[in-house]
CSV table of C-alpha atoms in Angstrom, one decimal:
chain,number,residue,atom,x,y,z
A,1,ASP,CA,3.3,69.8,130.2
A,2,SER,CA,0.3,67.5,129.2
A,3,GLY,CA,-2.3,69.6,131.2
A,4,VAL,CA,-3.0,66.6,133.6
A,5,THR,CA,-2.1,67.4,137.2
A,6,GLN,CA,-1.7,64.7,139.9
A,7,THR,CA,-1.3,65.2,143.6
A,8,PRO,CA,0.7,64.4,145.6
A,9,LYS,CA,4.0,63.8,143.9
A,10,HIS,CA,5.3,61.6,146.6
A,11,LEU,CA,3.8,59.6,149.2
A,12,ILE,CA,5.4,57.5,152.0
A,13,THR,CA,3.1,55.3,154.3
A,14,ALA,CA,3.0,52.1,156.1
A,15,THR,CA,1.4,48.8,155.4
A,16,GLY,CA,-2.2,48.5,156.3
A,17,GLN,CA,-2.8,52.3,155.8
A,18,ARG,CA,-5.3,53.9,153.4
A,19,VAL,CA,-4.4,56.7,150.8
A,20,THR,CA,-6.0,58.8,148.3
A,21,LEU,CA,-4.5,60.2,145.2
A,22,ARG,CA,-5.8,62.9,143.1
A,23,CYS,CA,-6.0,63.7,139.5
A,24,SER,CA,-7.4,66.7,137.5
A,25,PRO,CA,-7.9,66.1,133.8
A,26,ARG,CA,-7.3,68.3,130.8
A,27,SER,CA,-9.5,71.0,130.2
A,28,GLY,CA,-12.4,69.5,128.0
A,29,ASP,CA,-11.3,65.8,128.6
A,30,LEU,CA,-14.0,63.9,130.0
A,31,SER,CA,-12.4,60.4,130.5
A,32,VAL,CA,-10.0,59.7,133.1
A,33,TYR,CA,-7.7,56.8,133.4
A,34,TRP,CA,-5.7,55.1,136.1
A,35,TYR,CA,-2.5,53.3,135.7
A,36,GLN,CA,-0.1,51.4,138.1
A,37,GLN,CA,3.4,51.1,136.9
A,38,SER,CA,5.9,49.0,138.9
A,39,LEU,CA,9.4,48.1,138.0
A,40,ASP,CA,8.8,44.8,136.6
A,41,GLN,CA,5.2,45.0,135.5
A,42,GLY,CA,5.1,47.8,133.1
A,43,LEU,CA,1.9,49.9,132.6
A,44,GLN,CA,-1.2,48.3,134.1
A,45,PHE,CA,-4.5,49.6,133.5
A,46,LEU,CA,-6.7,50.0,136.3
A,47,ILE,CA,-9.8,51.7,135.7
A,48,GLN,CA,-11.5,54.3,133.3
A,49,TYR,CA,-14.2,56.9,134.2
A,50,TYR,CA,-16.1,58.7,131.6
A,51,ASN,CA,-18.2,61.8,132.8
A,52,GLY,CA,-18.5,60.4,136.2
A,53,GLU,CA,-19.4,56.8,135.3
A,54,GLU,CA,-17.1,53.9,135.3
A,55,ARG,CA,-16.5,52.8,131.7
A,56,ALA,CA,-14.0,50.0,131.9
A,57,LYS,CA,-12.1,48.0,134.6
A,58,GLY,CA,-8.8,46.5,134.3
A,59,ASN,CA,-6.5,44.6,136.8
A,60,ILE,CA,-7.8,46.8,139.8
A,61,LEU,CA,-7.5,45.0,143.2
A,62,GLU,CA,-10.8,44.9,145.4
A,63,ARG,CA,-8.8,46.9,147.8
A,64,PHE,CA,-8.5,49.8,145.5
A,65,SER,CA,-11.6,52.0,144.4
A,66,ALA,CA,-11.8,55.1,142.2
A,67,GLN,CA,-14.4,57.8,141.6
A,68,GLN,CA,-14.8,60.8,139.2
A,69,PHE,CA,-16.6,63.8,140.5
A,70,PRO,CA,-18.9,66.4,138.9
A,71,ASP,CA,-16.0,68.7,138.1
A,72,LEU,CA,-14.3,65.8,136.4
A,73,HIS,CA,-11.4,65.4,138.7
A,74,SER,CA,-10.7,61.9,140.1
A,75,GLU,CA,-9.6,60.2,143.1
A,76,LEU,CA,-8.1,56.5,143.3
A,77,ASN,CA,-8.3,55.3,146.8
A,78,LEU,CA,-6.0,52.6,147.8
A,79,SER,CA,-6.6,50.8,151.2
A,80,SER,CA,-4.9,48.0,153.4
A,81,LEU,CA,-1.7,48.7,151.7
A,82,GLU,CA,0.8,46.1,151.2
A,83,LEU,CA,4.5,46.5,150.3
A,84,GLY,CA,3.8,45.2,146.7
A,85,ASP,CA,1.3,48.4,146.2
A,86,SER,CA,4.6,50.5,146.1
A,87,ALA,CA,4.7,51.9,142.4
A,88,LEU,CA,4.0,54.9,140.4
A,89,TYR,CA,0.4,55.7,139.9
A,90,PHE,CA,-0.5,57.5,136.7
A,91,CYS,CA,-3.6,59.2,135.7
A,92,ALA,CA,-4.4,59.8,131.9
A,93,SER,CA,-7.3,61.9,130.4
A,94,SER,CA,-8.7,61.9,127.0
A,95,LEU,CA,-11.3,63.7,124.7
A,96,PRO,CA,-14.2,61.6,123.9
A,97,GLY,CA,-13.7,60.1,120.6
A,98,GLY,CA,-10.1,61.0,120.5
A,99,ALA,CA,-9.1,57.3,119.2
A,100,GLY,CA,-8.2,56.9,122.9
A,101,THR,CA,-5.4,59.2,122.7
A,102,GLN,CA,-4.4,59.7,126.3
A,103,TYR,CA,-2.5,62.4,127.9
A,104,PHE,CA,-0.5,61.3,131.0
A,105,GLY,CA,0.1,63.1,134.4
A,106,PRO,CA,3.4,63.3,136.0
A,107,GLY,CA,2.2,60.4,138.5
A,108,THR,CA,2.4,59.8,142.1
A,109,ARG,CA,5.2,57.9,143.6
A,110,LEU,CA,3.8,55.7,146.3
A,111,THR,CA,6.1,53.9,149.0
A,112,VAL,CA,4.7,51.4,151.2
A,113,LEU,CA,7.3,50.6,154.1
B,1,GLN,CA,0.3,35.0,126.0
B,2,LYS,CA,0.3,38.7,126.5
B,3,GLU,CA,-1.7,40.6,124.1
B,4,VAL,CA,1.1,43.1,123.4
B,5,GLU,CA,4.6,41.8,123.5
B,6,GLN,CA,7.8,44.0,123.6
B,7,ASP,CA,11.5,43.3,124.2
B,8,PRO,CA,12.4,45.0,127.5
B,9,GLY,CA,16.1,45.9,126.4
B,10,PRO,CA,17.9,47.8,127.0
B,11,LEU,CA,18.8,48.5,123.6
B,12,SER,CA,22.2,50.5,123.2
B,13,VAL,CA,23.1,52.5,120.1
B,14,PRO,CA,25.6,55.0,119.2
B,15,GLU,CA,24.3,58.7,118.3
B,16,GLY,CA,23.3,58.7,114.7
B,17,ALA,CA,22.1,55.3,114.4
B,18,ILE,CA,18.8,54.1,113.0
B,19,VAL,CA,16.9,52.7,115.8
B,20,SER,CA,14.2,49.9,115.3
B,21,LEU,CA,11.7,49.2,118.1
B,22,ASN,CA,9.2,46.5,117.6
B,23,CYS,CA,5.8,45.3,119.2
B,24,THR,CA,4.0,42.1,118.5
B,25,TYR,CA,0.2,41.5,119.3
B,26,SER,CA,-2.0,38.6,119.5
B,27,ASN,CA,-5.5,39.8,119.0
B,28,SER,CA,-6.6,41.3,115.7
B,29,ALA,CA,-9.7,43.1,117.3
B,30,PHE,CA,-8.1,46.4,117.7
B,31,GLN,CA,-8.2,49.5,115.9
B,32,TYR,CA,-5.3,52.0,116.6
B,33,PHE,CA,-1.9,51.5,117.4
B,34,MET,CA,0.2,54.3,119.4
B,35,TRP,CA,3.7,54.7,120.4
B,36,TYR,CA,4.4,56.4,123.7
B,37,ARG,CA,7.9,58.0,125.1
B,38,GLN,CA,8.6,57.7,128.8
B,39,TYR,CA,11.4,59.5,130.2
B,40,SER,CA,12.6,58.1,133.7
B,41,ARG,CA,10.2,58.7,136.3
B,42,LYS,CA,7.7,60.6,134.2
B,43,GLY,CA,4.5,60.3,132.7
B,44,PRO,CA,4.4,58.5,129.2
B,45,GLU,CA,3.9,61.0,126.3
B,46,LEU,CA,2.1,60.2,123.0
B,47,LEU,CA,4.6,60.2,120.1
B,48,MET,CA,2.6,58.8,117.1
B,49,TYR,CA,-0.6,56.8,116.4
B,50,THR,CA,-1.8,55.2,113.4
B,51,TYR,CA,-4.8,53.1,112.3
B,52,SER,CA,-4.0,51.5,109.0
B,53,SER,CA,-1.3,49.4,107.8
B,54,GLY,CA,1.7,51.1,106.2
B,55,ASN,CA,3.9,53.9,107.2
B,56,LYS,CA,3.3,57.1,109.0
B,57,GLU,CA,6.2,59.5,109.4
B,58,ASP,CA,6.6,62.6,111.7
B,59,GLY,CA,10.2,64.1,111.5
B,60,ARG,CA,12.7,61.6,112.6
B,61,PHE,CA,10.1,59.1,113.8
B,62,THR,CA,8.3,56.5,111.6
B,63,ALA,CA,5.5,54.2,112.7
B,64,GLN,CA,4.9,51.0,110.9
B,65,VAL,CA,2.0,48.7,111.1
B,66,ASP,CA,1.6,44.9,109.5
B,67,LYS,CA,-1.6,43.9,110.6
B,68,SER,CA,-1.1,40.6,108.5
B,69,SER,CA,1.8,39.8,110.6
B,70,LYS,CA,0.5,41.6,113.7
B,71,TYR,CA,3.7,43.6,114.0
B,72,ILE,CA,4.1,47.3,115.0
B,73,SER,CA,7.4,49.0,114.5
B,74,LEU,CA,8.8,52.5,115.5
B,75,PHE,CA,11.9,53.6,113.5
B,76,ILE,CA,14.0,56.5,114.8
B,77,ARG,CA,16.6,58.0,112.2
B,78,ASP,CA,19.4,60.2,113.5
B,79,SER,CA,19.3,58.8,117.0
B,80,GLN,CA,20.1,61.5,119.6
B,81,PRO,CA,21.1,61.0,123.5
B,82,SER,CA,17.8,62.9,124.1
B,83,ASP,CA,15.9,60.0,122.6
B,84,SER,CA,17.1,57.8,125.7
B,85,ALA,CA,13.9,56.6,127.2
B,86,THR,CA,11.5,53.7,127.5
B,87,TYR,CA,9.2,53.3,124.4
B,88,LEU,CA,5.8,51.6,124.9
B,89,CYS,CA,3.6,50.4,122.3
B,90,ARG,CA,-0.1,50.4,122.7
B,91,LYS,CA,-3.3,49.2,120.9
B,92,THR,CA,-6.6,50.3,121.5
B,93,GLY,CA,-10.1,49.1,120.7
B,94,PHE,CA,-13.6,49.3,122.4
B,95,GLN,CA,-12.9,49.3,126.1
B,96,LYS,CA,-9.6,47.8,125.6
B,97,LEU,CA,-6.4,49.6,126.9
B,98,VAL,CA,-3.3,47.4,126.7
B,99,PHE,CA,0.4,48.6,126.7
B,100,GLY,CA,3.3,46.8,126.1
B,101,THR,CA,5.9,46.5,128.8
B,102,GLY,CA,8.2,49.0,127.0
B,103,THR,CA,11.8,48.8,125.4
B,104,ARG,CA,14.4,51.0,127.2
B,105,LEU,CA,16.6,52.7,124.6
B,106,LEU,CA,20.0,54.2,125.4
B,107,VAL,CA,21.7,56.6,122.8
B,108,SER,CA,25.3,57.2,123.7
B,109,PRO,CA,27.1,60.3,122.5
């Protein structure tokens, strides 16, 4: 158990809908990262937050957004969902200055029908 | 060219074999190199990380970095069926978070 929690575990929804994925980092970790993993793409970095502020952006679509709250939990919002958004979404957290060592949550499996 | 390249496999070996997993990278402006293991449908877990060139050993696992060749390797000795997983390499630097696509390893009893 990495100490990172994600909810929900599974999500099934329809095209055009909007969903919110939630992540709670390990105690003491200030950074939260979001990744998307589909079968043929590997782990794709989406976005990083550090202590409530956006720190780095990867291949995140404009239909996706995220935020980190004062209690350090984070939410990833996915809107106008398309079939191709079906994937595993992972959250990871790390200590500041921890050489970027990231601890991953169990993931949320999103299925868009 | 992707910044980190890995052969996707699958790599199939018998139990007890020595396994060699490799990554190449294209940009030298990175500091740390890491290996993660990911079991099917689970979150990746950190196996090892190293900064400098050379070898780092942890039990049956050895990470090797050759910065002159831009080559990262993970060796697994006495491989076990429980080592069957996808292994992802990663390099990191300032605001750069790049994973390889992963190599799937299958260790048969």
